[in-house]
Short mmCIF file of C-alpha atoms in Angstrom, two decimals:
data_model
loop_
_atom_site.label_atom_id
_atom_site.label_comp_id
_atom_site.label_asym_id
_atom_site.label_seq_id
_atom_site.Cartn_x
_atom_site.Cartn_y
_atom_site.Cartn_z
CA UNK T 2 0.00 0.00 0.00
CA UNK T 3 1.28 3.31 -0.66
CA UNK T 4 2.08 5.94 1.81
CA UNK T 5 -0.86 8.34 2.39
CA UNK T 6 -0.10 11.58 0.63
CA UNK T 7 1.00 9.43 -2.04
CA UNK T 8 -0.36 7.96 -5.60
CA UNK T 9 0.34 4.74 -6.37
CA UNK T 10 2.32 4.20 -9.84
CA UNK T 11 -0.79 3.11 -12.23
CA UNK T 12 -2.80 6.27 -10.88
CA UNK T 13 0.12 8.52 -11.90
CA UNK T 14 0.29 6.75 -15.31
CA UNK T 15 -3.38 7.27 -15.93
CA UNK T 16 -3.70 10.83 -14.64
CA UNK T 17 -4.62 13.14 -17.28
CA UNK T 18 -0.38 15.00 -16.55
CA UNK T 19 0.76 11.81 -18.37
CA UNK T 20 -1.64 11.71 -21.18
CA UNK T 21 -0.22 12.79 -24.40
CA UNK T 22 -1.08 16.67 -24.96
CA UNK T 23 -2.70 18.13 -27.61
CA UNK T 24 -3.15 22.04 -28.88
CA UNK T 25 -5.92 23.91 -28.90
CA UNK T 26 -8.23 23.52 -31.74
CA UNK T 27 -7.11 27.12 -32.85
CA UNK T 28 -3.17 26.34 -33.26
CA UNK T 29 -3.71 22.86 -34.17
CA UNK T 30 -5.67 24.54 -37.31
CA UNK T 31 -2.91 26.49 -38.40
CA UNK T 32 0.00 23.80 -37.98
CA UNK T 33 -1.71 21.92 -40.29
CA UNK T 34 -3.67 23.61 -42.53
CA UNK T 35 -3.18 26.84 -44.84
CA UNK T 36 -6.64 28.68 -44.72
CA UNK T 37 -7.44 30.48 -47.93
CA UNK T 38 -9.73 33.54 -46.99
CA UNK T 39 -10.65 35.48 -50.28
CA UNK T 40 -7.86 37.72 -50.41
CA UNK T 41 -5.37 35.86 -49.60
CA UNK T 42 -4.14 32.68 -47.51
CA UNK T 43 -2.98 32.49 -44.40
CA UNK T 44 -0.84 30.76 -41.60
CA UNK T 45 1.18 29.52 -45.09
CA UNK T 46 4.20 29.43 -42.65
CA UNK T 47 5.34 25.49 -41.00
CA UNK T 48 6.37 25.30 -37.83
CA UNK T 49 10.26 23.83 -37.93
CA UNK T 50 11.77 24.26 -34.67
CA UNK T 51 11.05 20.69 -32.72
CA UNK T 52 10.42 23.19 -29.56
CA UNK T 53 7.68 25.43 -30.88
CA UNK T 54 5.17 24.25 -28.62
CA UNK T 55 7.24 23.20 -25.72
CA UNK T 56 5.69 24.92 -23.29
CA UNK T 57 2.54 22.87 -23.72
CA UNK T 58 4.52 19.98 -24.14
CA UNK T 59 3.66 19.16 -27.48
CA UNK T 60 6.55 17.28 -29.01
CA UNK T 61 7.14 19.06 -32.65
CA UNK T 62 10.41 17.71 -33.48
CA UNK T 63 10.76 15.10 -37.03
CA UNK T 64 11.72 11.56 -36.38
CA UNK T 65 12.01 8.65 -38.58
CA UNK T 66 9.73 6.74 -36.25
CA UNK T 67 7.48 9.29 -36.85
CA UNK T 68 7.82 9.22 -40.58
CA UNK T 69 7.39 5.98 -40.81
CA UNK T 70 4.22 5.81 -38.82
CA UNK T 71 2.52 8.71 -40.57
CA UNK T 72 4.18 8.39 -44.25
CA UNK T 73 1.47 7.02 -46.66
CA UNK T 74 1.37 6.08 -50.73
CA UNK T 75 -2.83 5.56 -52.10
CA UNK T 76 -2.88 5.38 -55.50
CA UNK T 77 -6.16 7.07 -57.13
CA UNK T 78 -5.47 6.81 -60.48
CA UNK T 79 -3.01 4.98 -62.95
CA UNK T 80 -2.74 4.29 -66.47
CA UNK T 81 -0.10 3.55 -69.20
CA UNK T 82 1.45 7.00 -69.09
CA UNK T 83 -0.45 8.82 -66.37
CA UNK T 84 -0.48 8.42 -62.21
CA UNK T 85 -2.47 10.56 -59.92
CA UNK T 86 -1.44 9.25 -55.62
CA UNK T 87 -1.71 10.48 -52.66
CA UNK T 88 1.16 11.59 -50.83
CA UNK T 89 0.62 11.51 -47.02
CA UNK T 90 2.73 12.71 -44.12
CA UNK T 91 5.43 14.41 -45.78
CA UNK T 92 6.54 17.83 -45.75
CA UNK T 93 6.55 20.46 -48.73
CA UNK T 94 10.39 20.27 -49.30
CA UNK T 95 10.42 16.47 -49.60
CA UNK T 96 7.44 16.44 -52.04
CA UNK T 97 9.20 19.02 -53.93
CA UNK T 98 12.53 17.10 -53.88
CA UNK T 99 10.94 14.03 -55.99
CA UNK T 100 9.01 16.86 -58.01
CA UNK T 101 12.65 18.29 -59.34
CA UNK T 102 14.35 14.34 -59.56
CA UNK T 103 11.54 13.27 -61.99
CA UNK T 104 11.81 16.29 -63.95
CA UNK T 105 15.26 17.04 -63.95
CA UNK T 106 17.10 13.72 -62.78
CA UNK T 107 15.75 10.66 -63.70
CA UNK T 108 17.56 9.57 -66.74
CA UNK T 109 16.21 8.80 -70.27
CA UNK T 110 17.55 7.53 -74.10
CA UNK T 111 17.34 10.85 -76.29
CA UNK T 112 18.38 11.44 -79.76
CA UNK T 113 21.73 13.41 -79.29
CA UNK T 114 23.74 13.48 -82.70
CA UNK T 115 22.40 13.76 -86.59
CA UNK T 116 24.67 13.03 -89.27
CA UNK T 117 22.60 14.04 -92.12
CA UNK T 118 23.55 12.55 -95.53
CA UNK T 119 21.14 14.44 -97.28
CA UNK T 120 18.20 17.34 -96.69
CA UNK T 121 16.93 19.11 -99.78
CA UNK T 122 13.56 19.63 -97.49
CA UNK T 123 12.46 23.93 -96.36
CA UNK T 124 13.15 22.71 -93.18
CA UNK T 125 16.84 23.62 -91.86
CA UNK T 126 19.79 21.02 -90.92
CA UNK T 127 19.34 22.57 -87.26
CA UNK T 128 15.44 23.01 -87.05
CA UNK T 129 15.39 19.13 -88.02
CA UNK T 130 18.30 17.74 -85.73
CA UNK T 131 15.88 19.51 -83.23
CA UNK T 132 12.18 18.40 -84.11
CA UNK T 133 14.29 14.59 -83.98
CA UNK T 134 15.69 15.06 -80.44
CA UNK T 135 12.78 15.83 -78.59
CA UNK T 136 11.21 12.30 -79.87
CA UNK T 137 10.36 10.34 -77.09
CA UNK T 138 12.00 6.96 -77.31
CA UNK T 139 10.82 3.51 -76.23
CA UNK T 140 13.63 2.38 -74.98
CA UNK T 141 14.44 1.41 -71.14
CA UNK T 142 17.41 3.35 -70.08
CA UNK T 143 18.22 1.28 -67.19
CA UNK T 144 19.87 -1.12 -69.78
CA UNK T 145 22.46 1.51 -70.90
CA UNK T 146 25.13 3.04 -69.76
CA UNK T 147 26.29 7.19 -70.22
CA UNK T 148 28.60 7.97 -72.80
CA UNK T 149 31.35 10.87 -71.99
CA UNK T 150 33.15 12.63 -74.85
CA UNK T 151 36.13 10.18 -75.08
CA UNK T 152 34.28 6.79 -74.98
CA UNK T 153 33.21 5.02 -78.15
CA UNK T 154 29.35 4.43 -79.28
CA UNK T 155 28.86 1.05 -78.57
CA UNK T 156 25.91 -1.33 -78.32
CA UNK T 157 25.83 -0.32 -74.17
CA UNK T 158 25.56 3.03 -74.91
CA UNK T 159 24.03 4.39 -78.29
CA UNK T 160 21.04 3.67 -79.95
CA UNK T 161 21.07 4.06 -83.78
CA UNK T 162 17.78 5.16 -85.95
CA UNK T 163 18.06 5.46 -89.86
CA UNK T 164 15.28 7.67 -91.35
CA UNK T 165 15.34 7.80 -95.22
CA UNK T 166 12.36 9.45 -96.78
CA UNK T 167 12.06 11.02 -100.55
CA UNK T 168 9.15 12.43 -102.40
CA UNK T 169 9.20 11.52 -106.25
CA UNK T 170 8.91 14.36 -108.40
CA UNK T 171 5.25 14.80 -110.05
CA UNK T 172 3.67 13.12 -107.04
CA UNK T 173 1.44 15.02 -104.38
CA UNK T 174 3.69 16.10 -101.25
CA UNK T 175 4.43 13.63 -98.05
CA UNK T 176 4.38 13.71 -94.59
CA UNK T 177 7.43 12.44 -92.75
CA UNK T 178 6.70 10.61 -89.79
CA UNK T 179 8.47 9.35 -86.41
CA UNK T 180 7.45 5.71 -87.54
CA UNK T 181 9.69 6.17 -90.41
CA UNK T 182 12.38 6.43 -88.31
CA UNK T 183 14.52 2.71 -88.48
CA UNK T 184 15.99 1.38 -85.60
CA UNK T 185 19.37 -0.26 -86.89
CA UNK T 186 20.17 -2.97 -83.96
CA UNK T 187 23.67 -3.52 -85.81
CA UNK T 188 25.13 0.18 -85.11
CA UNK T 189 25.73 3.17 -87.70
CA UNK T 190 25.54 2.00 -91.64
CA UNK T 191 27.24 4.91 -92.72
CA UNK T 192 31.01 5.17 -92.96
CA UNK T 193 33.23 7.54 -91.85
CA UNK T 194 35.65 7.56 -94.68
CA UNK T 195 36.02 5.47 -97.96
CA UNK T 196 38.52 2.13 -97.40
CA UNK T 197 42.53 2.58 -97.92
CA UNK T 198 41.77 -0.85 -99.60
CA UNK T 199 39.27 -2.62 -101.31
CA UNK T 200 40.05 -5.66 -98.47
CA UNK T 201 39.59 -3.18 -94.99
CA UNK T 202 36.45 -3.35 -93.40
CA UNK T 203 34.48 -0.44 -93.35
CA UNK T 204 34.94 2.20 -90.61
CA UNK T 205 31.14 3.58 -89.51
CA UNK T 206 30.11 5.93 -86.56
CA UNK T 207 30.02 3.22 -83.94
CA UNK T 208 31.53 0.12 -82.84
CA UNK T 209 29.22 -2.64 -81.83
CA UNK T 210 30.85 -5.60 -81.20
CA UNK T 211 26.91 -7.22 -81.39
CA UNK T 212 23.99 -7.00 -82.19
CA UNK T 213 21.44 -5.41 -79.45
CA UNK T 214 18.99 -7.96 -80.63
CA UNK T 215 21.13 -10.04 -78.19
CA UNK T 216 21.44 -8.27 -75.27
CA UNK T 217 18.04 -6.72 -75.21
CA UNK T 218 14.50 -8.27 -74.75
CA UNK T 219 12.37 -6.14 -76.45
CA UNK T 220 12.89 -3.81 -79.91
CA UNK T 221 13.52 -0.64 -79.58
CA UNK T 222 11.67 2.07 -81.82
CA UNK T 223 9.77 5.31 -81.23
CA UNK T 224 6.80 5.62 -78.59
CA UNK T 225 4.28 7.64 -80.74
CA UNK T 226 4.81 6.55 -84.45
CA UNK T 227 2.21 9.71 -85.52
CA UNK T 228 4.40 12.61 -84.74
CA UNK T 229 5.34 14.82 -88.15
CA UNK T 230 8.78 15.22 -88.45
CA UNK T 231 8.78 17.31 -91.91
CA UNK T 232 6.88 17.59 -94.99
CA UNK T 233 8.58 17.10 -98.34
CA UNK T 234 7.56 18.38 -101.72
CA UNK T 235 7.90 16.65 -105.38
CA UNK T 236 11.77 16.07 -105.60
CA UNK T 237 12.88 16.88 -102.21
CA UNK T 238 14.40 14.09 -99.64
CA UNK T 239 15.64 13.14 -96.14
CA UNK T 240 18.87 10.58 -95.52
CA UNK T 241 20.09 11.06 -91.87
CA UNK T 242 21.29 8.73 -88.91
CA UNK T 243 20.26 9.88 -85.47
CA UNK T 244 21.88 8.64 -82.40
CA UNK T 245 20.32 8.86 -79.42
CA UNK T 246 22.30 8.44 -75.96
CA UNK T 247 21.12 8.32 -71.89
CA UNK T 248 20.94 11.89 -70.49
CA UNK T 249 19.01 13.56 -67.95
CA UNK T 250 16.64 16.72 -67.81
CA UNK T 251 18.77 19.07 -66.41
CA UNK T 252 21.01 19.12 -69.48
CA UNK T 253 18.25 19.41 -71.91
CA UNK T 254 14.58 19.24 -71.61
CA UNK T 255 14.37 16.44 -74.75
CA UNK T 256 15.78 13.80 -71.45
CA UNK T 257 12.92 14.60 -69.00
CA UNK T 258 11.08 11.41 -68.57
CA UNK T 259 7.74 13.21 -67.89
CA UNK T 260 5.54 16.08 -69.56
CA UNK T 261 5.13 16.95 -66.40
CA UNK T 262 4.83 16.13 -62.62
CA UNK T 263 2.75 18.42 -60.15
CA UNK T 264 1.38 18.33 -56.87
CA UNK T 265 -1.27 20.12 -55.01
CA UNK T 266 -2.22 20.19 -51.40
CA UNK T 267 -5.37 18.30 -50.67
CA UNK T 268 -8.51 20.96 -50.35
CA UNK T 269 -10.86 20.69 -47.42
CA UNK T 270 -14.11 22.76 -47.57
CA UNK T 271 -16.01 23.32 -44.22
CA UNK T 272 -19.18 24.76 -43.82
CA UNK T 273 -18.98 26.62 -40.25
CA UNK T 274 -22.91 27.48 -40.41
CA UNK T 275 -25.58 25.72 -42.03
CA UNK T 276 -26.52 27.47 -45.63
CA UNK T 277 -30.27 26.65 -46.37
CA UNK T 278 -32.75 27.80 -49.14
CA UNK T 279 -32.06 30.30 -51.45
CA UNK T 280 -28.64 30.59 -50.39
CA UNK T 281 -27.75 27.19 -50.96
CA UNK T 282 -28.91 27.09 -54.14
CA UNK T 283 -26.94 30.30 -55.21
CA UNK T 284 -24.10 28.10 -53.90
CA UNK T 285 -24.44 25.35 -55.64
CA UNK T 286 -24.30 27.67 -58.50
CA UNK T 287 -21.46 29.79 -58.07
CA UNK T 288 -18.95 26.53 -57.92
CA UNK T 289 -17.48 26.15 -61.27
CA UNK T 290 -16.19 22.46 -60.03
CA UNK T 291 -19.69 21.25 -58.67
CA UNK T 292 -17.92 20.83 -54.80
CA UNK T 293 -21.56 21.59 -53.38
CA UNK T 294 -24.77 19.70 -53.80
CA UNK T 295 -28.14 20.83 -52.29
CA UNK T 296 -29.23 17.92 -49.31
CA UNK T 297 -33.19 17.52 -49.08
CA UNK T 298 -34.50 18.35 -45.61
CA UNK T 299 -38.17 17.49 -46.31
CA UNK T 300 -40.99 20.10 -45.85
CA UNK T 301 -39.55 22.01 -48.81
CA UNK T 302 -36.39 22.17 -46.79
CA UNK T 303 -32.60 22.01 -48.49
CA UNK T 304 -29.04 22.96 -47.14
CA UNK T 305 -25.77 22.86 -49.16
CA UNK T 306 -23.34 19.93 -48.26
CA UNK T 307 -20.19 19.79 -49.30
CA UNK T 308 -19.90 16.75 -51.91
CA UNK T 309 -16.49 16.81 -53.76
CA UNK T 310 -13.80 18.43 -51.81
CA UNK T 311 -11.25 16.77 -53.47
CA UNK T 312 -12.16 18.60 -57.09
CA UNK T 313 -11.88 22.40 -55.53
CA UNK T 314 -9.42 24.45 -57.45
CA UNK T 315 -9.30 27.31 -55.15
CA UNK T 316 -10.97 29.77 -57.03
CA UNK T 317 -12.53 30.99 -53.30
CA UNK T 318 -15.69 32.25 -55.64
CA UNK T 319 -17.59 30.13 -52.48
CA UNK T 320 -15.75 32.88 -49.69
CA UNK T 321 -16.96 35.77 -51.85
CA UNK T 322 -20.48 37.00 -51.34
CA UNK T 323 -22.93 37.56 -48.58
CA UNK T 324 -22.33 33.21 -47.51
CA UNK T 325 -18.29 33.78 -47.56
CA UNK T 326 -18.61 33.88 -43.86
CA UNK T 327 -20.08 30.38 -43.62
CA UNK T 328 -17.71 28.49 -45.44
CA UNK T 329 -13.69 28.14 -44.67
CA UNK T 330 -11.27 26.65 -47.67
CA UNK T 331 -8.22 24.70 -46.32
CA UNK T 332 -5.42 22.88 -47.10
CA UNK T 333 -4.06 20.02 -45.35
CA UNK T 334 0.18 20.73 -45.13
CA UNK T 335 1.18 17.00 -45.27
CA UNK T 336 -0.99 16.03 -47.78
CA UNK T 337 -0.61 16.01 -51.41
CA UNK T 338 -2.54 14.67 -54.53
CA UNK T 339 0.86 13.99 -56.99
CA UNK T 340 0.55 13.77 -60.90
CA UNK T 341 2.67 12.13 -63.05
CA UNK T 342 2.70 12.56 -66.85
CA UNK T 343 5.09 9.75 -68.46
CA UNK T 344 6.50 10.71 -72.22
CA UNK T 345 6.25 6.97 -72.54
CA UNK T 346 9.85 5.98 -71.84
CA UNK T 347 8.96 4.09 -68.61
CA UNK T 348 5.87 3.68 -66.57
CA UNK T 349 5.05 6.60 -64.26
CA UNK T 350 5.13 4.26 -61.18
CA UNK T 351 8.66 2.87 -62.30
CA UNK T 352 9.52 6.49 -62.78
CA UNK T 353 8.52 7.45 -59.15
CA UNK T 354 10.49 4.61 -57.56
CA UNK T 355 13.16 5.59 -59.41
CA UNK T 356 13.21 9.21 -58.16
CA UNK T 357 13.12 7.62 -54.75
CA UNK T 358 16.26 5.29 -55.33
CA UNK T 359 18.05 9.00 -56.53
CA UNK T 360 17.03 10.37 -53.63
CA UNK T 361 18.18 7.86 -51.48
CA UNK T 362 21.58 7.52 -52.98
CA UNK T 363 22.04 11.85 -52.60
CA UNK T 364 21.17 11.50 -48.82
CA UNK T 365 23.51 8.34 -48.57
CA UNK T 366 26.00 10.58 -50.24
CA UNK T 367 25.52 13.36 -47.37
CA UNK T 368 25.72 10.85 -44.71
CA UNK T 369 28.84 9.61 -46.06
CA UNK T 370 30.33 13.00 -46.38
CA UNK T 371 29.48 14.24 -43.03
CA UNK T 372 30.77 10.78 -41.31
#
């Protein structure tokens, strides 16, 4: 028995001093959630420091326990070249981070060099070499390797396309397309220089000491076969040889692996005071996403409820008027919906895993640096 004056240990555990403490409704709102009024948002400011709310003894510090409890992937939406997930538990920067590596980082098989044999189209040597390059490729680049200025174009590092295209003369004028472009899984066909001797092999662009029939599973050729490359008249003619090499974003936009990759923070719409009758119906109205729908109370009765939170755009037409009162448009901080847009070179949910193995490797590399 304890001592009188005393608590024993379980009463101390379950007193409400132990429990774990929470804010108050009003600071809990603005750690995590932006409020958009209708001039402008507010409380769009995180709270960092671990000790911001010490004094209440609310812990706000960032552990990987923590992340790990709280971090969440839910898919919504995925098809061949498009991925729409929710990202859950994560802050801004880190949602950002993968944002830049898929853009900028993750590394795809680009057209890089022309050597154009002939081009009597309008459309310039440069203008063309440029059009080519920014031809997405359906090729995996995990199966090659980069290529620096002193290596030589081999089968583990360059991809070769042929594209030879002429329009006869007195026939109606053609349109040059990416699915005339030929891979040729042997290397370059054209040579560099005419033989010392009728006996010595031919000397081309590349050097492939096999075929990449062998080595690879699946053909390699464009991913949209419809895209016009040029248009040639009666008499005019294409002969080129593109090579296309693994590069990333950052050095030129024809490498990104996606058309683009966004996030948004995920909307919550909360009606603070019921809006009935008229005003509900003028509310329903003024939503150019349809977020509202009109509930039936019976006896000719009808509020607005909020029915698709998840489509608001922000426009905060709903906070402007004579209701803007009623309703408050938020945004949850550590929660976003992420799109991915694939070119077609890899799946968007390969792409996204490998933005997280980049990411991975640059914080190893930190953690190695600092140890």
């Amino acid at each position: 028995m304890p001592k009188k004056g005393t608590k024993s240990k379980k009463a101390v555990d379950d007193g409400p001093d132990q429990q774990e403490n929470k804010l108050p409704d009003y600071l809990e709102l603005q750690r995590t959630r932006v409020v958009c009024n209708a001039d402008a948002p507010i409380h769009t400011q995180g709270y960092q420091y671990s000790g911001t709310f010490a004094a209440m003894g609310v812990d706000n510090s960032v552990s990987v326990e923590k992340f790990c409890k709280n971090f969440k992937i839910d898919i919504k939406r995925l098809t061949e070249d498009e991925m729409e997930f929710d990202m859950i538990g994560v802050d801004a920067s880190i949602a950002n981070a993968f944002r830049r590596i898929l853009i900028a980082e993750v590394p795809t098989m680009a057209i890089e060099k022309i050597f154009m044999a002939d081009n009597t189209s309008v459309i310039a040597d440069e203008v063309l070499s440029h059009r080519l390059g920014l031809i997405p490729l359906d090729a995996d680049p995990r199966l090659f390797d980069y290529i620096s200025e002193n290596d030589v174009p081999n089968e583990r590092n360059t991809i070769v396309f042929k594209l030879h295209v002429s329009c006869e003369k007195g026939s109606q004028r053609i349109t040059v397309k990416s699915g005339e472009l030929e891979w040729l899984p042997e290397g370059s066909q054209l040579s560099m220089a005419s033989p010392a001797q009728s006996g010595d092999k031919q000397k081309t662009f590349t050097s492939f000491s096999q075929s990449q029939k062998e080595i690879l599973e699946n053909p390699i050729g464009v991913k949209f076969k419809d895209i016009t490359i040029a248009r040639l008249g009666p008499g005019q003619a294409i002969e080129l040889e593109a090579h296309a090499v693994k590069g990333v974003g950052k050095v030129h936009a024809k490498w990104s692996p996606v058309a683009t990759a966004w996030y948004r923070m995920l909307p919550e719409v909360a009606i603070l005071e019921q809006i009935e009758g008229d005003e509900a119906e003028e509310l329903v109205k003024k939503c150019p996403v349809n977020v509202f729908d009109i509930e039936d109370l019976g006896n000719d009765g009808k509020r607005a409820v909020v029915a698709k939170p998840r489509a608001c755009t922000l426009c905060r037409e709903c906070v402007r008027g004579p209701c803007g009162g009623k309703i408050q448009l938020r945004r949850v901080r550590d929660h976003f919906i992420y799109t991915i847009e694939s070119t077609g070179a890899l799946p968007p949910e390969v792409l996204f895993t490998e933005a997280v193995k980049i990411l991975e490797e640059k914080c190893e590399r930190v953690i190695s640096e600092l140890s």
